[in-house]
Tab-separated table of C-alpha atoms in Angstrom:
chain	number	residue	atom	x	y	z
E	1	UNK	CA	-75.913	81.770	-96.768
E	2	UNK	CA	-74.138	81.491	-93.392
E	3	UNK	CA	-76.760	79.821	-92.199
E	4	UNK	CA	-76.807	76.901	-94.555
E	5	UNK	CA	-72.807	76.715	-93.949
E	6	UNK	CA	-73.064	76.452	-90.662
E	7	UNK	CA	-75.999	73.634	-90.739
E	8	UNK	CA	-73.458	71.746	-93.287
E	9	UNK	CA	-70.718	72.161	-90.944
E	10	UNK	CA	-72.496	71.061	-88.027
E	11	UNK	CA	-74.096	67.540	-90.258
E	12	UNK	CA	-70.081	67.025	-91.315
E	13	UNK	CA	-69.366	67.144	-87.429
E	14	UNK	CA	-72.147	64.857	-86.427
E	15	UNK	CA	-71.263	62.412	-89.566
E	16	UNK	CA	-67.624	62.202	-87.870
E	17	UNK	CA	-68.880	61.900	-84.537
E	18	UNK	CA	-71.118	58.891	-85.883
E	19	UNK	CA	-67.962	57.733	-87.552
E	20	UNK	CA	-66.071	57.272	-84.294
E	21	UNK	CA	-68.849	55.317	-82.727
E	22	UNK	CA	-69.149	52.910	-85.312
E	23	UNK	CA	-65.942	52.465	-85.542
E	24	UNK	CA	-65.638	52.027	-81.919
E	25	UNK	CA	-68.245	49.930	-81.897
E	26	UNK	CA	-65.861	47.690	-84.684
E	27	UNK	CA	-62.736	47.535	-82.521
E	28	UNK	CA	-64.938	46.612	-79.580
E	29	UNK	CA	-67.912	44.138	-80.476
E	30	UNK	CA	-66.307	42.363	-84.252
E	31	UNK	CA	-65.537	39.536	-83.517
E	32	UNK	CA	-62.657	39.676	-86.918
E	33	UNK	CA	-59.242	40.486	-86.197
E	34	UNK	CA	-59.076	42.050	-90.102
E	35	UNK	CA	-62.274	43.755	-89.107
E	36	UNK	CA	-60.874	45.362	-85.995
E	37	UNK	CA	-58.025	46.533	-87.505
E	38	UNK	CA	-60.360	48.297	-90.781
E	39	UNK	CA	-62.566	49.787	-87.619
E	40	UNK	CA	-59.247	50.743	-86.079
E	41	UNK	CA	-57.830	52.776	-89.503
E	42	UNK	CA	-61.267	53.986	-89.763
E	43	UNK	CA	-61.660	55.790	-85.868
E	44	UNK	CA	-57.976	57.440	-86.687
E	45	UNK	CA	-59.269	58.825	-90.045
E	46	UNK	CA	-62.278	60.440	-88.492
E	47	UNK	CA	-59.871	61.699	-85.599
E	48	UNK	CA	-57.752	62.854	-88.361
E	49	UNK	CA	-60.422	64.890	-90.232
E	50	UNK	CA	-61.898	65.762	-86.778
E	51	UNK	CA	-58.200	67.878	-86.357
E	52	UNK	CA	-58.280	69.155	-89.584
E	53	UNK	CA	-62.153	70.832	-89.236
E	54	UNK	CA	-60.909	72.406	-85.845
E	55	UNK	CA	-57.744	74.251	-87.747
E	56	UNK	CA	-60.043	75.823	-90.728
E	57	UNK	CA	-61.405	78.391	-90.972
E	58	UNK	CA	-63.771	80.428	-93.422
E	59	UNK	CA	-62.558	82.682	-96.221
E	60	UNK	CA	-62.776	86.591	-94.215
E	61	UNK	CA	-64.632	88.155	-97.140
E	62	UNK	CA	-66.929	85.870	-99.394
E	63	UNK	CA	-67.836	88.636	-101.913
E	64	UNK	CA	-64.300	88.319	-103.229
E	65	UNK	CA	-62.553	85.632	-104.708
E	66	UNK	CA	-60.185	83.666	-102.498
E	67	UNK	CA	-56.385	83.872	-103.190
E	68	UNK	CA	-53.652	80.903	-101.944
E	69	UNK	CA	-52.604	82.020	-98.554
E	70	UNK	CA	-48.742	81.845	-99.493
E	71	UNK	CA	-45.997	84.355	-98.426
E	72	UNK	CA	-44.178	85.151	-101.724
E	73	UNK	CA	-41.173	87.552	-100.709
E	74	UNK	CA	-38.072	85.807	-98.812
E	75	UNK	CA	-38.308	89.010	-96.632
E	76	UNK	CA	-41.900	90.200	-95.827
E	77	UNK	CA	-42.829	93.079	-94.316
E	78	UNK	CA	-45.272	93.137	-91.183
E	79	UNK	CA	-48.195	94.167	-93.184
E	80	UNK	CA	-47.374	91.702	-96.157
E	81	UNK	CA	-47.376	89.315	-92.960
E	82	UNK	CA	-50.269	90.421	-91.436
E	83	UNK	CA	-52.448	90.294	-95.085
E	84	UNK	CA	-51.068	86.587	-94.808
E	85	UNK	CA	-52.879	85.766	-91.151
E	86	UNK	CA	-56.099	87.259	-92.642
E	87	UNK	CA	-56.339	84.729	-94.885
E	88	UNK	CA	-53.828	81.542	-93.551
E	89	UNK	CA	-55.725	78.458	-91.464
E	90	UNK	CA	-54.096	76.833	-88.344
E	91	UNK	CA	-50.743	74.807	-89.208
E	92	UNK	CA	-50.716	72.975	-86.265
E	93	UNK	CA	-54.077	70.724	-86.300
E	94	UNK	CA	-51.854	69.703	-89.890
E	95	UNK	CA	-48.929	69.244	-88.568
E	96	UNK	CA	-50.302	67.062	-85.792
E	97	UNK	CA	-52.619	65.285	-88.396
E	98	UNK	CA	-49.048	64.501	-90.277
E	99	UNK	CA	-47.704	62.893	-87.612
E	100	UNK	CA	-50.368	60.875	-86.333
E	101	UNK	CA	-50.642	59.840	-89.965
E	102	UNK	CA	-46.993	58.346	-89.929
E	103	UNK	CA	-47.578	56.534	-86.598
E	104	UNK	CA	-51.194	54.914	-87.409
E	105	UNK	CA	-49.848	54.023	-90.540
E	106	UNK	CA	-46.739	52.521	-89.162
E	107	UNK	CA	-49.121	50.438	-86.010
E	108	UNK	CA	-52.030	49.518	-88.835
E	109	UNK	CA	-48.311	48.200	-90.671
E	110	UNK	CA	-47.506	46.157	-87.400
E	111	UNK	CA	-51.015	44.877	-86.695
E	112	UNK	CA	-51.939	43.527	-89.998
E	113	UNK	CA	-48.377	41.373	-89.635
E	114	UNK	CA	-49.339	40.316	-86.430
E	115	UNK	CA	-52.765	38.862	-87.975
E	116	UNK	CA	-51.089	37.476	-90.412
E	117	UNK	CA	-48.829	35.470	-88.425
E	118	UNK	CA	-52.043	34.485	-86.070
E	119	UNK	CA	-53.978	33.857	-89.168
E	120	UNK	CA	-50.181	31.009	-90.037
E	121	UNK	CA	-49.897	30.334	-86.567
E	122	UNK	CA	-53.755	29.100	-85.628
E	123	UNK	CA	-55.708	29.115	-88.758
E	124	UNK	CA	-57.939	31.653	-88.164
E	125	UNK	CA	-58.911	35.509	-87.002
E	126	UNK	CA	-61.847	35.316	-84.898
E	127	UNK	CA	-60.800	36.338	-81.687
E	128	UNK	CA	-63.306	34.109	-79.797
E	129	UNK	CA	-61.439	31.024	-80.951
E	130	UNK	CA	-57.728	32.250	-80.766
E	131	UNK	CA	-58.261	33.605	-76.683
E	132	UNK	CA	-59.872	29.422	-76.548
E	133	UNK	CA	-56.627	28.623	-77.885
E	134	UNK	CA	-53.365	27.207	-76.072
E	135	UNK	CA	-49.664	27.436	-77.172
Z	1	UNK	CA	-75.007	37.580	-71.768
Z	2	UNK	CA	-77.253	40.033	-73.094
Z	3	UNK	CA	-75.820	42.884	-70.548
Z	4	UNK	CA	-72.611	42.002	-72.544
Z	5	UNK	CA	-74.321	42.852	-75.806
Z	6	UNK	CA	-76.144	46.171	-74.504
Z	7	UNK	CA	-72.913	47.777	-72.826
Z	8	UNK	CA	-70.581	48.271	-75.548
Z	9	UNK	CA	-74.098	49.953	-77.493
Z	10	UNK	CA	-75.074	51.790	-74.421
Z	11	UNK	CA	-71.326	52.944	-74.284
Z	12	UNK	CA	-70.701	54.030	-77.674
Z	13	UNK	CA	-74.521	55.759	-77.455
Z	14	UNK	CA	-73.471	57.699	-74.194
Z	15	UNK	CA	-70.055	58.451	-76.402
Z	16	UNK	CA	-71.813	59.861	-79.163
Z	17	UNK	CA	-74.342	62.145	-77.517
Z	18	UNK	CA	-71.448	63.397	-74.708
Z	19	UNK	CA	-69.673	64.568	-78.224
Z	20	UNK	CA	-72.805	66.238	-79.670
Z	21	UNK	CA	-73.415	67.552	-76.822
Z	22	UNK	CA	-70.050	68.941	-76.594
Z	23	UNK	CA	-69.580	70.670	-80.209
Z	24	UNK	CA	-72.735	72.352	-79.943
Z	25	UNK	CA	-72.461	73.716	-76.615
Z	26	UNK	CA	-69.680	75.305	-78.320
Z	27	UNK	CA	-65.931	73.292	-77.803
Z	28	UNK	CA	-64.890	74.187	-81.085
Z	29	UNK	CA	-65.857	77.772	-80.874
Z	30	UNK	CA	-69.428	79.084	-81.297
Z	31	UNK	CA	-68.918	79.884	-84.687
Z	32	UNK	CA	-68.219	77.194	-87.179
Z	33	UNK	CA	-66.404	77.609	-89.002
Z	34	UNK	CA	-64.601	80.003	-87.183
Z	35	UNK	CA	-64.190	83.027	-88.634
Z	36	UNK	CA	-60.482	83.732	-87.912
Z	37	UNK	CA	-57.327	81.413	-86.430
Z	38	UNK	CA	-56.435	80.640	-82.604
Z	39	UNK	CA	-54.051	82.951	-80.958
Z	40	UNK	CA	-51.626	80.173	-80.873
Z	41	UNK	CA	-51.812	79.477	-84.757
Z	42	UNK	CA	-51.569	83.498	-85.499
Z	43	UNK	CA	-48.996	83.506	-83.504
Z	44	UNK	CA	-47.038	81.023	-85.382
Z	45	UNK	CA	-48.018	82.417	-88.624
Z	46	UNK	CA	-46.471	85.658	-87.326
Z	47	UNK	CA	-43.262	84.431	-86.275
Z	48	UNK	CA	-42.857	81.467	-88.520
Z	49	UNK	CA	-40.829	83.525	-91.155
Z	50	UNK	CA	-40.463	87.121	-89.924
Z	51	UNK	CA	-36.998	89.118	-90.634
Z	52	UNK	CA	-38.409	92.012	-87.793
Z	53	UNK	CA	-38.585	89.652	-85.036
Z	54	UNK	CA	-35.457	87.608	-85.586
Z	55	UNK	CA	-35.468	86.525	-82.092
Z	56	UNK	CA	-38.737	84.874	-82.376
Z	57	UNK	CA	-38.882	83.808	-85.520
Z	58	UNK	CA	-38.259	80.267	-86.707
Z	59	UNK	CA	-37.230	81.629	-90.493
Z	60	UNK	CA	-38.872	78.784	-92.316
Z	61	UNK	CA	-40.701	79.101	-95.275
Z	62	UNK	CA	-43.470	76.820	-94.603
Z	63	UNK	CA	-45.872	77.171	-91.524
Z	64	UNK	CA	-46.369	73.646	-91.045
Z	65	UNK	CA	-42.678	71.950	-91.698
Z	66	UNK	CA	-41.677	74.719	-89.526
Z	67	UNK	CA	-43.556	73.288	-86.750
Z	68	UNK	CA	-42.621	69.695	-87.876
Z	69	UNK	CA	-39.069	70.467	-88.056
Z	70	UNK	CA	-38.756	73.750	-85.597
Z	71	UNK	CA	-41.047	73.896	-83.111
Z	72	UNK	CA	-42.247	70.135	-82.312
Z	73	UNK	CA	-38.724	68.642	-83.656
Z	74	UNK	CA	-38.742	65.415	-80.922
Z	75	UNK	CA	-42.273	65.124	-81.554
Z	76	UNK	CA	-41.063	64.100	-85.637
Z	77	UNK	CA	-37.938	62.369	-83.928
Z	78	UNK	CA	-40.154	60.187	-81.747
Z	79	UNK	CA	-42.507	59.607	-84.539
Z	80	UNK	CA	-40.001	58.283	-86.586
Z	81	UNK	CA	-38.955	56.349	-83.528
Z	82	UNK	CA	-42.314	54.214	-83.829
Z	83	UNK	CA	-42.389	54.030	-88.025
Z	84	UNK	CA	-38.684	52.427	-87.144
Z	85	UNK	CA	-40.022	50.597	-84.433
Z	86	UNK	CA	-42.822	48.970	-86.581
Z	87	UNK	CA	-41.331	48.216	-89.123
Z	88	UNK	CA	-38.251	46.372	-86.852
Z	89	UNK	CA	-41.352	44.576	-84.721
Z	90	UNK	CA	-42.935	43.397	-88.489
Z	91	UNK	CA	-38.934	42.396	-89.638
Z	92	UNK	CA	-38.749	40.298	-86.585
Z	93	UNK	CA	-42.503	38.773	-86.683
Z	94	UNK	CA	-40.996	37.770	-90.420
Z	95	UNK	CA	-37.366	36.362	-89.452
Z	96	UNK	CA	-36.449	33.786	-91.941
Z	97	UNK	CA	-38.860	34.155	-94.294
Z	98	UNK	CA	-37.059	34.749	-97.526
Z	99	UNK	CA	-37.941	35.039	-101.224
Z	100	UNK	CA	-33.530	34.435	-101.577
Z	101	UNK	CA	-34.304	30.733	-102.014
Z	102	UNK	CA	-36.755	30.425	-104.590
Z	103	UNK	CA	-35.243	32.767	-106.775
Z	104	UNK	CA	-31.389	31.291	-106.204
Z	105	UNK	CA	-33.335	27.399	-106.748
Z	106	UNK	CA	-34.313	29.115	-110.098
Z	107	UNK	CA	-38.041	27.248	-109.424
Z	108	UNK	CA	-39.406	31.168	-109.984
Z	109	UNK	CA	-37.286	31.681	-112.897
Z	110	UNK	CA	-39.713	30.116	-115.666
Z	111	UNK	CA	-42.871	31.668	-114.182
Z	112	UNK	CA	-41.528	35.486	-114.109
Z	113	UNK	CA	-42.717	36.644	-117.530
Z	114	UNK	CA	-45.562	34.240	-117.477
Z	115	UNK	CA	-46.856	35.766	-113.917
Z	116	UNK	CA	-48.815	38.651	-113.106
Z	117	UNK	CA	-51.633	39.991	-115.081
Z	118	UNK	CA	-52.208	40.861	-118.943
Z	119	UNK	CA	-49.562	42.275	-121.146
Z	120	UNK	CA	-52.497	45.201	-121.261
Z	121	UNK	CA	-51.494	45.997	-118.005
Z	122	UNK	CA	-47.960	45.122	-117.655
Z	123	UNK	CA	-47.462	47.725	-120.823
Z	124	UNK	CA	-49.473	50.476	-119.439
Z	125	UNK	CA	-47.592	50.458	-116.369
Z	126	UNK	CA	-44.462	50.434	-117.776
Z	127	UNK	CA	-43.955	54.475	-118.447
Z	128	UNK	CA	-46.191	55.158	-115.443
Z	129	UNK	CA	-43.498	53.735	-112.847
Z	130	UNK	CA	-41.143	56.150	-113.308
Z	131	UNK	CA	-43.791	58.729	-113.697
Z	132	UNK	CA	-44.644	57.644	-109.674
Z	133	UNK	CA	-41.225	57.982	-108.806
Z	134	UNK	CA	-40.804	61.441	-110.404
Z	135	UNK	CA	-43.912	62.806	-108.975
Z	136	UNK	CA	-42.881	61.579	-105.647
Z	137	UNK	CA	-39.585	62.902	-105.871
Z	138	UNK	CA	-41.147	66.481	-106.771
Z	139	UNK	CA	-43.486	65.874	-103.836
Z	140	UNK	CA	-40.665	65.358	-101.240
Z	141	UNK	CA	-38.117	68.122	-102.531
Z	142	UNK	CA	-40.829	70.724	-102.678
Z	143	UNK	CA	-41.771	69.817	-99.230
Z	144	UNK	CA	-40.172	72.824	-97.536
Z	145	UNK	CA	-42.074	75.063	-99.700
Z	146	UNK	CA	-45.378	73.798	-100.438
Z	147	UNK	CA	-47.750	71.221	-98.809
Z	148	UNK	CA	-46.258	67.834	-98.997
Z	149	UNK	CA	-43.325	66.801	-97.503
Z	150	UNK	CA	-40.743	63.898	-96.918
Z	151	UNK	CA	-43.162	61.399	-95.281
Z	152	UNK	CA	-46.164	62.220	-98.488
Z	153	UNK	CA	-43.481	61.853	-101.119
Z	154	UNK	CA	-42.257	58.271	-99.872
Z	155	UNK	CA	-45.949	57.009	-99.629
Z	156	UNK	CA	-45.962	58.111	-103.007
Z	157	UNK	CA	-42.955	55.588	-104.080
Z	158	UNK	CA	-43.617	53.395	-102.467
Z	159	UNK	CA	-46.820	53.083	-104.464
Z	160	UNK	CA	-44.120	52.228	-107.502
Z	161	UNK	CA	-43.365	49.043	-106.282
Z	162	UNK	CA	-46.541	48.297	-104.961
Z	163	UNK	CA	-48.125	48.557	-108.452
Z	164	UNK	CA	-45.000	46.496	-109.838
Z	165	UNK	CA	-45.961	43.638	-107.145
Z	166	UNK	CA	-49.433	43.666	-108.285
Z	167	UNK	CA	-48.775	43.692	-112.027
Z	168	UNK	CA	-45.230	41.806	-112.941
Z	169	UNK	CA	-44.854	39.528	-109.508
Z	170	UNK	CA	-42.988	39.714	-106.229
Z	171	UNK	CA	-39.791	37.429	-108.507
Z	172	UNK	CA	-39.635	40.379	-111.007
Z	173	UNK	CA	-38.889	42.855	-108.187
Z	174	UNK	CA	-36.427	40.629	-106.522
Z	175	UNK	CA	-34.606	39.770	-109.797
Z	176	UNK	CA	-34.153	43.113	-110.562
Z	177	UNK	CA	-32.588	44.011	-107.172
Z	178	UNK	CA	-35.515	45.100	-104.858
Z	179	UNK	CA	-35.298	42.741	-102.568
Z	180	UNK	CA	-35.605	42.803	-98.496
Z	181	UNK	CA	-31.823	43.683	-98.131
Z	182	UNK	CA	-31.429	47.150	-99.970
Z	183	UNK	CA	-34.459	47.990	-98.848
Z	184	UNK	CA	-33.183	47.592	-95.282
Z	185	UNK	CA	-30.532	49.399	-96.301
Z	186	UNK	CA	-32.184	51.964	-97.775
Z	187	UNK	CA	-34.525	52.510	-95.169
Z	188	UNK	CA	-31.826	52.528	-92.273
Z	189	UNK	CA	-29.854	55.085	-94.612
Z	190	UNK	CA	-32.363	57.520	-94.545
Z	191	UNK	CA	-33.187	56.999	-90.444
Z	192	UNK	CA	-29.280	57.779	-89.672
Z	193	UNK	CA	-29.424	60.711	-91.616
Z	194	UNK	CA	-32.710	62.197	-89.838
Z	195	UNK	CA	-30.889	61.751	-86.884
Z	196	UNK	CA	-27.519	62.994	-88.346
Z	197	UNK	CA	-29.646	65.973	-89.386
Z	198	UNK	CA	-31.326	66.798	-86.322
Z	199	UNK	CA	-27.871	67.383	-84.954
Z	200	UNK	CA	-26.310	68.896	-87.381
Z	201	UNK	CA	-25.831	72.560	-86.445
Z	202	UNK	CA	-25.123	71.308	-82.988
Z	203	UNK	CA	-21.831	69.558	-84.638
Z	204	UNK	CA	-21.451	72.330	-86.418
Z	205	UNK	CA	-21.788	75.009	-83.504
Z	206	UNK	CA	-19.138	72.720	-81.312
Z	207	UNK	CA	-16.719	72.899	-84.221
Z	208	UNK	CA	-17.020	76.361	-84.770
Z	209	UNK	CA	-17.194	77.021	-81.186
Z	210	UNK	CA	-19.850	79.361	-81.635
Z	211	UNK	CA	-23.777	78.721	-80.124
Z	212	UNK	CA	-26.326	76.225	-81.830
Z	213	UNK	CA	-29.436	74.413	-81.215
Z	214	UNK	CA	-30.893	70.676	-81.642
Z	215	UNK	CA	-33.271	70.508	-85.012
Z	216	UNK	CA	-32.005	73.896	-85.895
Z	217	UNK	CA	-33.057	74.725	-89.246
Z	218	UNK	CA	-31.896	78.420	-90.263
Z	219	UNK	CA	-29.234	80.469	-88.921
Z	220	UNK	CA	-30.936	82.707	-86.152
Z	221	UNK	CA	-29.676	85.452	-84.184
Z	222	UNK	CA	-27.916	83.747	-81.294
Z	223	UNK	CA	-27.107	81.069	-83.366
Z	224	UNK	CA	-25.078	82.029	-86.214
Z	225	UNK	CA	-24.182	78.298	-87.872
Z	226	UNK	CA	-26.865	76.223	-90.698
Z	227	UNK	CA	-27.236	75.582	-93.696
Z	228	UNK	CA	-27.443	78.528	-96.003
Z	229	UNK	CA	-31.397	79.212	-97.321
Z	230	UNK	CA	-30.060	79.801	-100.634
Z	231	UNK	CA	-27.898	77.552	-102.633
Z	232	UNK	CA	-27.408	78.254	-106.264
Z	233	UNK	CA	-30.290	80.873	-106.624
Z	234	UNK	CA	-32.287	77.708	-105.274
Z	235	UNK	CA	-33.891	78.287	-101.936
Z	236	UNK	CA	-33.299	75.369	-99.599
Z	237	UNK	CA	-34.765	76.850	-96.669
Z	238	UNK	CA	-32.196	75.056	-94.325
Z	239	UNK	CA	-31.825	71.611	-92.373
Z	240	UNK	CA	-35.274	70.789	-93.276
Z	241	UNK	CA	-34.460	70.038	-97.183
Z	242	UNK	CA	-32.197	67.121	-95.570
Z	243	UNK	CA	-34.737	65.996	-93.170
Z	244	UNK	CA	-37.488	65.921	-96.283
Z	245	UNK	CA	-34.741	63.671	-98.337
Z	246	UNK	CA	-34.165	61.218	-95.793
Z	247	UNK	CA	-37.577	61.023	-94.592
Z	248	UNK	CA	-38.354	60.283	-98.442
Z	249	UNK	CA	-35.609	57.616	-98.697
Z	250	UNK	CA	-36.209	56.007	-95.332
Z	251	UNK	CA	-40.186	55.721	-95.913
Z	252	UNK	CA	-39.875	54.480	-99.453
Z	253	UNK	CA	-37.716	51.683	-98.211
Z	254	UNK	CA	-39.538	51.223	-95.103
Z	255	UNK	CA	-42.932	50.698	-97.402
Z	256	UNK	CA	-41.486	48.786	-100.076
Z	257	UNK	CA	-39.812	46.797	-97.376
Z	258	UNK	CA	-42.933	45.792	-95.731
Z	259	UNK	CA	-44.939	45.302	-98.973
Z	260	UNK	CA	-41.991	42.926	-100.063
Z	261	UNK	CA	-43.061	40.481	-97.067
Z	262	UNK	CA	-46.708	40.651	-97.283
Z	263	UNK	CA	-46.237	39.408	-100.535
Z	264	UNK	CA	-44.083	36.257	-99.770
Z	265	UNK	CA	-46.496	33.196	-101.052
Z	266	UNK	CA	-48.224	31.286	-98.407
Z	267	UNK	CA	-46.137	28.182	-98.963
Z	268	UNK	CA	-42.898	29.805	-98.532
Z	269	UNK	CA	-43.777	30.993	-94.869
Z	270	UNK	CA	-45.428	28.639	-93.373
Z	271	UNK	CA	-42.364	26.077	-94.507
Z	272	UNK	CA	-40.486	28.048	-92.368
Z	273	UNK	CA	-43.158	28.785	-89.793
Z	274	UNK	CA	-44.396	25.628	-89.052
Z	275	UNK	CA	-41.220	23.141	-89.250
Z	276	UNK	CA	-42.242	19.466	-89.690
Z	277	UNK	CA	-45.675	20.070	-88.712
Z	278	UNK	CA	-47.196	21.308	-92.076
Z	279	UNK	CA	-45.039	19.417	-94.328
């Protein structure tokens, strides 16, 4: 059974490292300023989920069923605390995923304006024709 | 021209099989998934809310606001920095452009019930907006207890709007006062106070005289000031209830800010764009 989870595991990790290079391949080669930018949410996603796979972890004990990792005493005790890191996963791959949510959110925000207003200024996306452009 | 074709393939080819290379030679761990957490992460779960270590610990509820709020505070500071930053750059990419003067010219005025899609719709999502906004609300107030947060429970209401935009029209917003302007208001509310709050027990501490940290959330043991982690029976867990409420105000505004503007008609902004030139 570990076996099979670990070939599933390793096929979810290949499938995001195929993500990035598509996506990559997107941001570079499109010629579509909308398409860059849908490449460009796409590569942070995978990075995203990328972070997330390295904080989990697998459940200690698979015969029994899992329980919430959640501390429910406003005072534990060390061994109430130590149960707890048995079973917890990493907080900071999530923490880091939060942020880098906010700020690709907040740039994807900025670029699609910007292509907008290119899109007003020139009458088109395709970068070929707006570098050919002047003024 | 065709090496200009082949490189970015070759590239992104040499990419891919560097990174398969990589995860199965083992730099995520040989195991996977890995049977237990980093030392780093135990260690954080250990001292993230521990009364025998109170020099250590962080006293937060919450493992991961802890280290959003406590341990990587300028890292949330700085990302806020850049959602402000964005938004200000998209603001100033859209000076001018104003939905004020259509709906003062009362040219909108007729078309607002007719707009938008069927009264199917417009019905349905009638109860379901404040649904959103409740949800959202529970999302962001909860955040220092259970996954979710400030940031998660503005996305969330913004999506009120959003579906309001879609459904009614951009003039049924803006009639009924969500416009550009309290939204900028809104949004730079909620920035101030994330900034207000991540000084807070600093003011505090140089009132009291006593000592007190930057983005301090509980009282620790050097550091005696805070806000209390229970209010009312209701635990608060701190600084970081504030920081979840403006967060939620400043992203909803920022959102429904920027969703405001991307729905301006076409005709509207490139009158102002474009001048004499596309009249």
């Amino acid at each position: 059974m570990s076996d099979l989870n670990t070939f599933l595991f390793n096929v979810f990790l290949f499938s995001i490292i195929i993500n990035t290079g598509l996506s990559l391949y997107g941001v570079f080669v499109r010629p579509s300023l909308i398409k860059k930018v849908i490449a460009l949410t796409i590569f942070s996603d995978s990075a995203n989920v990328l972070a997330i796979a390295v904080g989990y972890r697998g459940w200690p004990s698979p015969d029994k069923p899992p329980v919430p990792p959640v501390v429910t005493v406003s005072e534990p005790t060390p061994s109430e605390l130590l149960r707890f890191l048995d079973v917890a996963v990493d907080p900071l791959p999530q923490a880091l995923v939060l942020t880098a949510i906010v700020i690709g959110l907040a740039v994807t925000l900025f670029l699609v304006f910007l292509t907008l207003q290119i899109y007003r200024l020139y009458g088109t996306t395709d970068m070929r024709k707006v570098a050919r452009l002047k003024g | 021209m065709r090496i200009r074709k082949i490189l970015p393939l070759l590239s992104l080819s040499i990419l891919i099989l560097t990174l398969s290379l990589a995860f199965t030679s083992g730099a995520l761990g040989y195991y996977f998934p890995l049977p237990g957490v980093r030392m780093l992460a135990s260690w954080y779960l250990y001292t993230t809310l521990n009364p025998q270590f109170p020099e250590f610990s962080a006293m937060s509820p919450e493992a991961v606001t802890a280290i959003v709020w406590d341990y990587r505070g300028l890292d949330t500071l700085f990302e806020t920095a850049v959602f402000f930053l964005a938004i200000v750059g998209a603001l100033a990419l859209m000076r001018g452009i104003s939905l004020k003067s259509v709906v003062e010219n009362n040219t909108a005025t007729v078309e607002v019930e007719g707009n938008g899609l069927s009264p199917i719709v417009k019905t349905a999502s009638r109860p379901l907006t404040p649904l959103i906004i409740a949800v959202s609300a529970s999302i962001a107030l909860h955040g220092h207890l259970t996954p979710g947060g400030g940031f998660q429970g503005g996305s969330a209401a913004a999506v009120a709007p959003l579906l309001l935009l879609v459904i009614f029209s951009v003039y049924f917003l803006v009639k009924r006062g969500i416009s550009e302007k309290p939204m900028l208001v809104l949004r730079t509310v909620g920035l101030l106070g994330i900034y207000v709050t991540a000084f807070l027990a600093v003011i505090a501490g140089l009132v009291l005289g006593v000592n007190a940290y930057v983005f301090q959330n509980q009282p620790k043991f050097d550091a005696p000031v805070g806000v209390p982690a229970y209010v009312f029976n209701t635990l608060l867990s701190g600084t970081l209830f504030l920081f979840n409420l403006f967060e939620y105000l400043a992203v909803a505004g920022g959102f429904t800010l920027v969703f405001i503007l991307l729905s301006i008609p076409e005709e509207i902004a490139r009158s102002v764009l474009g001048g004499e030139e596309y009249e």
